[in-house]
């Protein structure tokens, strides 16, 4: 019986429950409802889905971040005993509830930073999907987790793989890690082939079905850049210990190389339910019926060095990780703006990298950023990136 290890149900707050990771987390909870229960659900503006989820899972509270939808959510949930809150401050404060045992953060971008910090300050273990939080303020987040003796369990498949490989290896040093990358929908193409890429083409990922922002990041390979920085903070590594390898089948999710030359890898079919489930049930493994890997379906697993000339976002991320300070934060926030502009048809695909790079050149460098420095860098980077995009558009129109 699965609940053998668990004496009480684990009460989970899901920040970003209407998204790709959020809804898959609800699937995992549904399949293990003797072990987990939903305490909080939150969404930005998808009020109808939030209402549906709340009626099904009966959480203690929900937050609809966009205040325009508050009345609709409040009225729809009035027959139920569910508290309804709104606004970004509520999103930050909701994690303090003493009935929450774990906070799963599946927001997109810098928006997850304040709720993550607040959860750690209140000693709530975090299951972290929202990688931009560690890219934007990794040092602060890790320091806050340590000071509050609270753990951060990775949900991102590569980091979950490394985390799983490190189980039982507490005293053994990591020589280096290899983060695998699918290569995205444009792997094998050259810059000349990518000039006319449309949002629809960039959103067509070969192996994973994910939210729009992370899917575009996968197509530019900025996703791997963000993940490299995420790994640096989670596992205390230097940039030279992190290697990227393109592995188009997405079966080996990442590898850890130890000092004796041994290499551990974690393998499974590409399905985010597995790392989500592991983050919720850690250190236990729960039986499930997800499709299993078979060697006969994958007669060869292949690996290639990344093409940083074509996928310039990756070389920009190498620069950001080396430079450190507030530069990764700037890179990530500028990238959020550039991806938004690309998705709304205002910026050509190849100019995502250009906007990010130029923003990084213009930002004021802070070597040891405080929380205020991170917040300022985020705001300022968005402004610079938006100005650059407007200039770019007027150049194209001339
Ligand atoms: P998504 O766009 O599908 O969902 C995002 C969720 O967060 C939604 O519920 C949305 O309402 C909410 N949200 C977004 N912005 C918000 C804001 N400013 N304030 C409040 N709520 C907000 O995204 P996703 O694909 O689930 O990705 C979530 C995070 O997990 C990202 O950081 C992504 O990089 C990471 N991740 C995703 C996958 C995946 O398979 N989807 C895999 C690995 C890592
Ligand atoms: Mg990943």
Coordinates of C-alpha atoms and ligand atoms in Angstrom, one line a residue:
X1 CA 0.0 0.0 0.0
X2 CA 1.5 3.3 -1.1
X3 CA 0.5 5.3 2.0
X4 CA 2.7 3.0 4.1
X5 CA 5.4 5.7 4.3
X6 CA 3.1 8.6 5.0
X7 CA 1.4 8.9 8.3
X8 CA -0.6 12.0 7.3
X9 CA -1.7 13.4 4.0
X10 CA 0.8 15.9 2.6
X11 CA -0.9 19.2 1.9
X12 CA 0.3 20.9 -1.3
X13 CA 0.0 24.5 -2.5
X14 CA 0.3 24.7 -6.2
X15 CA 1.3 28.1 -7.5
X16 CA 0.4 28.2 -11.2
X17 CA -2.1 25.3 -11.1
X18 CA -3.7 26.1 -14.5
X19 CA -0.4 25.8 -16.4
X20 CA 1.3 22.7 -17.9
X21 CA 3.3 21.8 -14.7
X22 CA 0.4 22.8 -12.4
X23 CA -2.2 20.6 -14.2
X24 CA 0.2 17.7 -14.3
X25 CA 0.8 18.1 -10.6
X26 CA -3.0 17.8 -10.1
X27 CA -2.9 14.6 -12.1
X28 CA -0.2 13.2 -9.8
X29 CA -2.3 14.2 -6.7
X30 CA -5.4 12.6 -8.2
X31 CA -3.6 9.3 -8.7
X32 CA -2.3 9.4 -5.1
X33 CA -5.2 11.0 -3.2
X34 CA -4.5 8.8 -0.2
X35 CA -1.1 10.5 0.2
X36 CA -1.5 14.1 -1.1
X37 CA -4.2 16.7 -0.9
X38 CA -4.6 20.2 -2.4
X39 CA -4.4 23.0 0.0
X40 CA -4.0 26.0 -2.3
X41 CA -4.4 26.7 -6.1
X42 CA -3.4 29.8 -7.9
X43 CA -3.7 31.2 -11.4
X44 CA -2.9 34.5 -13.2
X45 CA -6.0 35.0 -15.3
X46 CA -7.4 31.6 -16.4
X47 CA -10.3 32.0 -14.0
X48 CA -12.6 29.4 -15.5
X49 CA -10.0 26.6 -15.2
X50 CA -9.1 27.7 -11.7
X51 CA -12.8 27.5 -10.7
X52 CA -13.1 24.1 -12.3
X53 CA -10.0 22.8 -10.4
X54 CA -11.1 24.4 -7.1
X55 CA -14.6 22.7 -7.4
X56 CA -12.9 19.3 -8.1
X57 CA -10.1 19.5 -5.5
X58 CA -11.7 21.6 -2.8
X59 CA -8.6 23.5 -1.6
X60 CA -8.7 25.6 1.5
X61 CA -7.9 28.7 -0.6
X62 CA -7.3 30.0 -4.2
X63 CA -5.6 33.1 -5.5
X64 CA -6.5 34.7 -8.9
X65 CA -3.6 37.0 -9.4
X66 CA -5.3 39.2 -12.0
X67 CA -7.8 41.4 -10.0
X68 CA -10.1 41.7 -13.0
X69 CA -11.3 38.1 -12.4
X70 CA -11.7 38.3 -8.6
X71 CA -15.5 38.8 -8.6
X72 CA -16.1 36.1 -11.1
X73 CA -14.0 33.5 -9.1
X74 CA -15.5 34.7 -5.8
X75 CA -19.1 34.4 -7.0
X76 CA -18.5 31.0 -8.7
X77 CA -16.9 29.5 -5.6
X78 CA -19.4 31.0 -3.1
X79 CA -21.4 27.7 -2.6
X80 CA -18.1 26.1 -1.5
X81 CA -16.0 26.6 1.6
X82 CA -13.0 28.0 -0.3
X83 CA -11.3 31.3 0.5
X84 CA -10.7 33.5 -2.6
X85 CA -7.9 36.1 -2.7
X86 CA -6.5 38.2 -5.5
X87 CA -3.4 40.3 -6.4
X88 CA 0.3 39.6 -6.4
X89 CA 0.7 40.3 -2.7
X90 CA -1.8 37.6 -1.9
X91 CA 0.2 35.2 -4.1
X92 CA 3.3 36.0 -2.1
X93 CA 1.5 35.7 1.3
X94 CA -0.6 32.6 0.7
X95 CA 2.4 30.3 1.1
X96 CA 2.5 31.3 4.8
X97 CA -0.6 29.3 5.7
X98 CA 0.3 26.9 8.4
X99 CA -1.8 24.1 6.8
X100 CA 0.6 24.0 3.9
X101 CA 3.3 21.2 4.0
X102 CA 4.9 21.9 0.6
X103 CA 4.7 24.6 -2.0
X104 CA 5.1 23.6 -5.7
X105 CA 6.1 26.7 -7.7
X106 CA 5.1 26.4 -11.3
X107 CA 4.8 30.1 -12.2
X108 CA 6.6 31.5 -15.2
X109 CA 9.5 33.9 -15.0
X110 CA 10.5 36.3 -12.3
X111 CA 7.0 36.4 -10.8
X112 CA 7.9 33.3 -8.7
X113 CA 10.7 35.0 -6.8
X114 CA 8.8 36.7 -3.9
X115 CA 6.5 33.7 -3.2
X116 CA 9.6 31.4 -3.2
X117 CA 11.5 33.6 -0.8
X118 CA 8.4 33.9 1.5
X119 CA 7.9 30.2 1.5
X120 CA 11.5 29.6 2.5
X121 CA 11.3 32.3 5.2
X122 CA 8.3 30.4 6.6
X123 CA 10.2 27.1 6.4
X124 CA 8.0 25.5 3.7
X125 CA 9.7 23.0 1.5
X126 CA 9.6 24.0 -2.1
X127 CA 9.2 21.8 -5.2
X128 CA 10.6 24.2 -7.8
X129 CA 9.7 24.1 -11.5
X130 CA 10.0 27.9 -12.0
X131 CA 13.7 28.0 -13.0
X132 CA 13.8 31.7 -13.5
X133 CA 13.6 32.2 -9.8
X134 CA 17.1 30.6 -9.3
X135 CA 18.4 32.4 -12.4
X136 CA 17.2 35.7 -11.1
X137 CA 18.3 35.4 -7.5
X138 CA 20.1 32.1 -7.0
X139 CA 22.5 33.2 -4.3
X140 CA 19.7 34.8 -2.2
X141 CA 17.4 31.8 -2.6
X142 CA 20.0 29.2 -1.6
X143 CA 21.1 31.4 1.3
X144 CA 17.5 31.8 2.5
X145 CA 16.9 28.0 2.2
X146 CA 20.0 27.3 4.2
X147 CA 19.3 29.9 6.9
X148 CA 15.8 28.5 7.3
X149 CA 16.9 24.8 7.1
X150 CA 14.4 24.3 4.3
X151 CA 14.8 22.2 1.2
X152 CA 14.3 23.0 -2.5
X153 CA 13.5 19.9 -4.6
X154 CA 13.9 20.4 -8.3
X155 CA 11.0 19.6 -10.7
X156 CA 12.8 20.5 -13.9
X157 CA 13.5 17.1 -15.5
X158 CA 17.3 17.6 -15.8
X159 CA 17.7 18.8 -12.2
X160 CA 15.4 16.1 -10.9
X161 CA 17.7 13.6 -12.8
X162 CA 20.8 15.1 -11.1
X163 CA 19.1 15.2 -7.7
X164 CA 18.1 11.5 -8.1
X165 CA 21.7 10.6 -9.1
X166 CA 23.0 12.3 -6.0
X167 CA 20.8 10.3 -3.7
X168 CA 23.1 8.4 -1.2
X169 CA 26.1 10.3 -2.5
X170 CA 26.1 13.0 0.2
X171 CA 29.9 12.7 1.0
X172 CA 31.0 12.2 -2.6
X173 CA 32.1 15.2 -4.6
X174 CA 30.7 15.9 -8.1
X175 CA 33.5 16.1 -10.7
X176 CA 31.1 17.6 -13.3
X177 CA 27.5 17.2 -14.6
X178 CA 26.2 16.8 -18.1
X179 CA 22.8 18.4 -18.7
X180 CA 21.1 16.9 -21.7
X181 CA 19.1 19.0 -24.2
X182 CA 16.6 17.8 -26.8
X183 CA 17.8 20.5 -29.2
X184 CA 14.3 21.7 -29.7
X185 CA 12.4 21.9 -33.0
X186 CA 15.2 23.6 -34.9
X187 CA 18.1 21.3 -34.0
X188 CA 20.4 20.8 -37.0
X189 CA 19.3 24.0 -38.7
X190 CA 21.6 27.1 -39.3
X191 CA 20.8 30.8 -38.7
X192 CA 20.0 31.3 -42.4
X193 CA 17.2 28.7 -42.0
X194 CA 15.7 30.4 -38.9
X195 CA 15.1 33.9 -40.2
X196 CA 11.4 33.4 -40.9
X197 CA 10.5 31.2 -38.0
X198 CA 6.9 31.8 -36.8
X199 CA 5.6 31.4 -33.2
X200 CA 3.6 28.3 -34.4
X201 CA 6.8 26.6 -35.6
X202 CA 8.7 27.5 -32.4
X203 CA 5.9 26.2 -30.3
X204 CA 6.0 22.8 -32.0
X205 CA 8.4 20.9 -29.6
X206 CA 9.4 17.4 -30.7
X207 CA 9.4 15.6 -27.3
X208 CA 7.7 17.8 -24.6
X209 CA 4.3 19.5 -24.3
X210 CA 4.9 22.6 -22.2
X211 CA 3.8 26.2 -21.6
X212 CA 4.5 28.7 -24.4
X213 CA 7.4 30.6 -22.7
X214 CA 9.5 27.5 -21.9
X215 CA 8.7 26.0 -25.4
X216 CA 10.1 29.1 -27.1
X217 CA 13.1 29.0 -24.7
X218 CA 13.7 25.4 -25.8
X219 CA 13.6 26.4 -29.5
X220 CA 16.2 29.2 -28.9
X221 CA 18.1 27.0 -26.4
X222 CA 17.9 29.8 -23.8
X223 CA 16.1 27.1 -21.8
X224 CA 19.4 25.2 -21.5
X225 CA 21.2 28.4 -20.6
X226 CA 18.7 29.0 -17.8
X227 CA 19.0 25.4 -16.7
X228 CA 22.8 25.6 -16.5
X229 CA 22.5 28.6 -14.1
X230 CA 19.7 26.8 -12.2
X231 CA 22.1 23.8 -11.8
X232 CA 25.0 26.0 -10.6
X233 CA 22.9 27.2 -7.6
X234 CA 21.0 24.0 -6.8
X235 CA 24.2 21.8 -6.7
X236 CA 26.8 24.4 -5.8
X237 CA 28.9 24.0 -9.0
X238 CA 31.3 26.2 -10.9
X239 CA 30.5 27.0 -14.6
X240 CA 33.4 24.7 -15.7
X241 CA 31.7 21.7 -14.0
X242 CA 28.6 22.0 -16.2
X243 CA 28.5 20.6 -19.7
X244 CA 25.6 20.6 -22.1
X245 CA 25.0 17.7 -24.5
X246 CA 22.3 17.5 -27.1
X247 CA 20.4 14.2 -26.9
X248 CA 17.5 14.4 -29.3
X249 CA 15.6 11.3 -27.8
X250 CA 15.2 13.0 -24.3
X251 CA 15.7 9.6 -22.6
X252 CA 18.7 10.4 -20.4
X253 CA 17.6 13.4 -18.5
X254 CA 21.1 14.3 -17.2
X255 CA 24.3 12.7 -15.8
X256 CA 26.6 13.1 -12.8
X257 CA 30.3 12.4 -13.1
X258 CA 32.0 11.5 -9.8
X259 CA 35.7 11.7 -8.8
X260 CA 36.4 8.0 -9.3
X261 CA 35.3 8.2 -13.0
X262 CA 31.9 6.7 -12.4
X263 CA 28.9 8.3 -14.2
X264 CA 25.3 8.0 -13.0
X265 CA 22.5 8.9 -15.3
X266 CA 18.7 9.0 -14.8
X267 CA 16.6 7.7 -17.7
X268 CA 12.9 7.5 -18.4
X269 CA 10.5 8.4 -21.2
X270 CA 10.0 12.1 -21.4
X271 CA 7.0 12.8 -19.2
X272 CA 7.0 15.6 -16.6
X273 CA 4.6 13.6 -14.3
X274 CA 7.6 11.6 -13.1
X275 CA 9.9 14.4 -11.8
X276 CA 6.8 16.1 -10.4
X277 CA 5.8 12.9 -8.6
X278 CA 9.3 12.4 -7.3
X279 CA 9.5 16.0 -5.9
X280 CA 6.2 15.5 -4.1
X281 CA 7.0 12.0 -2.7
X282 CA 10.8 12.4 -2.1
X283 CA 12.6 10.4 -0.7
X284 CA 10.1 7.7 -1.6
X285 CA 9.2 6.4 -5.0
X286 CA 5.6 5.7 -5.8
X287 CA 4.3 3.0 -8.1
X288 CA 2.5 4.4 -11.2
X289 CA 1.3 3.2 -14.6
X290 CA 3.2 5.7 -16.8
X291 CA 4.4 4.3 -20.1
X292 CA 7.7 2.4 -19.6
X293 CA 10.9 2.7 -21.6
X294 CA 11.9 -0.1 -23.9
X295 CA 15.3 -0.5 -25.6
X296 CA 13.5 -1.9 -28.7
X297 CA 11.8 1.5 -29.2
X298 CA 15.1 3.3 -28.9
X299 CA 17.8 1.2 -30.7
X300 CA 20.3 4.2 -30.4
X301 CA 20.7 7.1 -28.0
X302 CA 22.7 9.9 -29.6
X303 CA 24.7 12.8 -28.2
X304 CA 26.1 16.0 -29.9
X305 CA 27.8 19.1 -28.8
X306 CA 25.5 22.2 -28.8
X307 CA 25.7 24.6 -31.8
X308 CA 26.3 27.9 -30.0
X309 CA 26.8 29.8 -33.3
X310 CA 23.2 29.1 -34.4
X311 CA 21.7 29.1 -30.9
X312 CA 23.2 32.3 -29.7
X313 CA 21.1 32.4 -26.6
X314 CA 23.2 29.5 -25.2
X315 CA 26.5 31.4 -25.7
X316 CA 24.9 34.5 -24.1
X317 CA 24.0 32.3 -21.1
X318 CA 27.6 31.0 -20.9
X319 CA 28.7 34.7 -20.7
X320 CA 26.1 35.4 -18.0
X321 CA 27.1 32.5 -15.8
X322 CA 30.8 33.5 -16.0
X323 CA 30.1 37.1 -15.3
X324 CA 27.7 36.3 -12.4
X325 CA 26.3 39.1 -10.2
X326 CA 23.0 40.5 -11.5
X327 CA 23.8 39.6 -15.2
X328 CA 21.8 36.2 -15.2
X329 CA 18.9 38.1 -13.7
X330 CA 19.1 40.7 -16.5
X331 CA 19.4 38.0 -19.1
X332 CA 16.3 36.1 -17.9
X333 CA 14.1 39.2 -17.6
X334 CA 15.1 40.6 -21.0
X335 CA 14.5 37.2 -22.4
X336 CA 10.9 37.2 -20.9
X337 CA 10.2 40.4 -22.7
X338 CA 11.8 39.3 -26.0
X339 CA 9.9 36.0 -26.0
X340 CA 6.6 37.9 -25.3
X341 CA 7.4 40.2 -28.3
X342 CA 8.2 37.2 -30.5
X343 CA 5.0 35.4 -29.6
X344 CA 2.9 38.5 -30.3
X345 CA 4.5 38.9 -33.7
X346 CA 6.5 42.0 -32.8
X347 CA 10.0 40.6 -33.0
X348 CA 11.7 38.2 -35.4
X349 CA 12.9 34.9 -33.9
X350 CA 16.6 35.6 -34.4
X351 CA 16.4 39.0 -32.7
X352 CA 15.4 37.4 -29.3
X353 CA 19.2 36.8 -28.7
X354 CA 20.1 40.2 -30.0
X355 CA 17.7 42.0 -27.6
X356 CA 18.9 39.9 -24.6
X357 CA 22.5 40.6 -25.4
X358 CA 22.1 44.3 -25.9
X359 CA 20.1 44.6 -22.6
X360 CA 23.0 42.8 -20.8
X361 CA 25.4 45.3 -22.3
X362 CA 23.4 48.3 -21.0
X363 CA 22.5 47.1 -17.4
X364 CA 24.5 48.5 -14.5
X365 CA 26.6 45.6 -13.0
X366 CA 26.2 44.6 -9.4
X367 CA 28.5 41.9 -8.2
X368 CA 26.7 40.8 -5.0
X369 CA 23.0 41.7 -5.7
X370 CA 20.7 42.1 -2.7
X371 CA 17.0 41.5 -3.1
X372 CA 16.5 45.2 -3.9
X373 CA 19.2 44.9 -6.6
X374 CA 17.5 41.8 -8.1
X375 CA 14.1 43.6 -8.2
X376 CA 15.7 46.7 -9.7
X377 CA 17.6 44.7 -12.3
X378 CA 14.4 42.9 -13.3
X379 CA 12.5 46.1 -13.7
X380 CA 15.3 47.9 -15.5
X381 CA 16.1 45.0 -17.8
X382 CA 12.4 44.9 -18.9
X383 CA 12.5 48.6 -19.6
X384 CA 15.7 48.4 -21.6
X385 CA 14.5 45.4 -23.6
X386 CA 11.1 47.0 -24.4
X387 CA 12.9 50.2 -25.6
X388 CA 15.2 48.1 -27.8
X389 CA 12.3 46.3 -29.3
X390 CA 10.4 49.5 -30.1
X391 CA 13.6 50.9 -31.8
X392 CA 13.9 47.6 -33.7
X393 CA 10.3 47.8 -34.9
X394 CA 10.7 51.4 -36.1
X395 CA 13.9 50.4 -38.0
X396 CA 12.0 47.5 -39.7
X397 CA 9.1 49.9 -40.6
X398 CA 11.4 52.5 -42.2
Ligands
LIG1 P1 2.5 27.7 -18.1 O1 2.5 29.0 -18.9 O2 1.8 26.5 -18.7 O3 1.8 27.9 -16.7 C1 2.1 29.0 -15.8 C2 1.2 29.1 -14.7 O4 1.6 30.2 -13.8 C3 -0.3 29.4 -15.0 O5 -1.1 28.8 -14.0 C4 -0.4 30.9 -15.0 O6 -1.7 31.3 -14.7 C5 0.6 31.2 -13.8 N1 1.2 32.5 -14.0 C6 2.0 32.9 -15.0 N2 2.5 34.1 -14.8 C7 2.0 34.5 -13.6 C8 2.1 35.7 -12.9 N3 2.8 36.8 -13.3 N4 1.5 35.8 -11.7 C9 0.7 34.8 -11.2 N5 0.6 33.6 -11.9 C10 1.2 33.5 -13.1 O7 4.0 27.3 -17.7 P2 4.7 25.9 -17.5 O8 5.1 25.3 -18.8 O9 3.8 25.1 -16.6 O10 6.0 26.3 -16.8 C11 6.1 26.7 -15.4 C12 7.5 26.8 -15.0 O11 8.1 25.5 -15.0 C13 8.4 27.6 -16.0 O12 9.4 28.3 -15.3 C14 9.1 26.6 -16.9 O13 10.3 27.0 -17.4 C15 9.2 25.4 -15.9 N6 9.2 24.1 -16.5 C16 8.2 23.7 -17.2 C17 8.2 22.4 -17.8 C18 7.0 21.9 -18.6 O14 7.0 20.8 -19.0 N7 6.0 22.7 -18.8 C19 9.3 21.6 -17.7 C20 10.4 22.0 -16.9 C21 10.3 23.3 -16.3
LIG2 MG1 14.2 21.1 -18.3

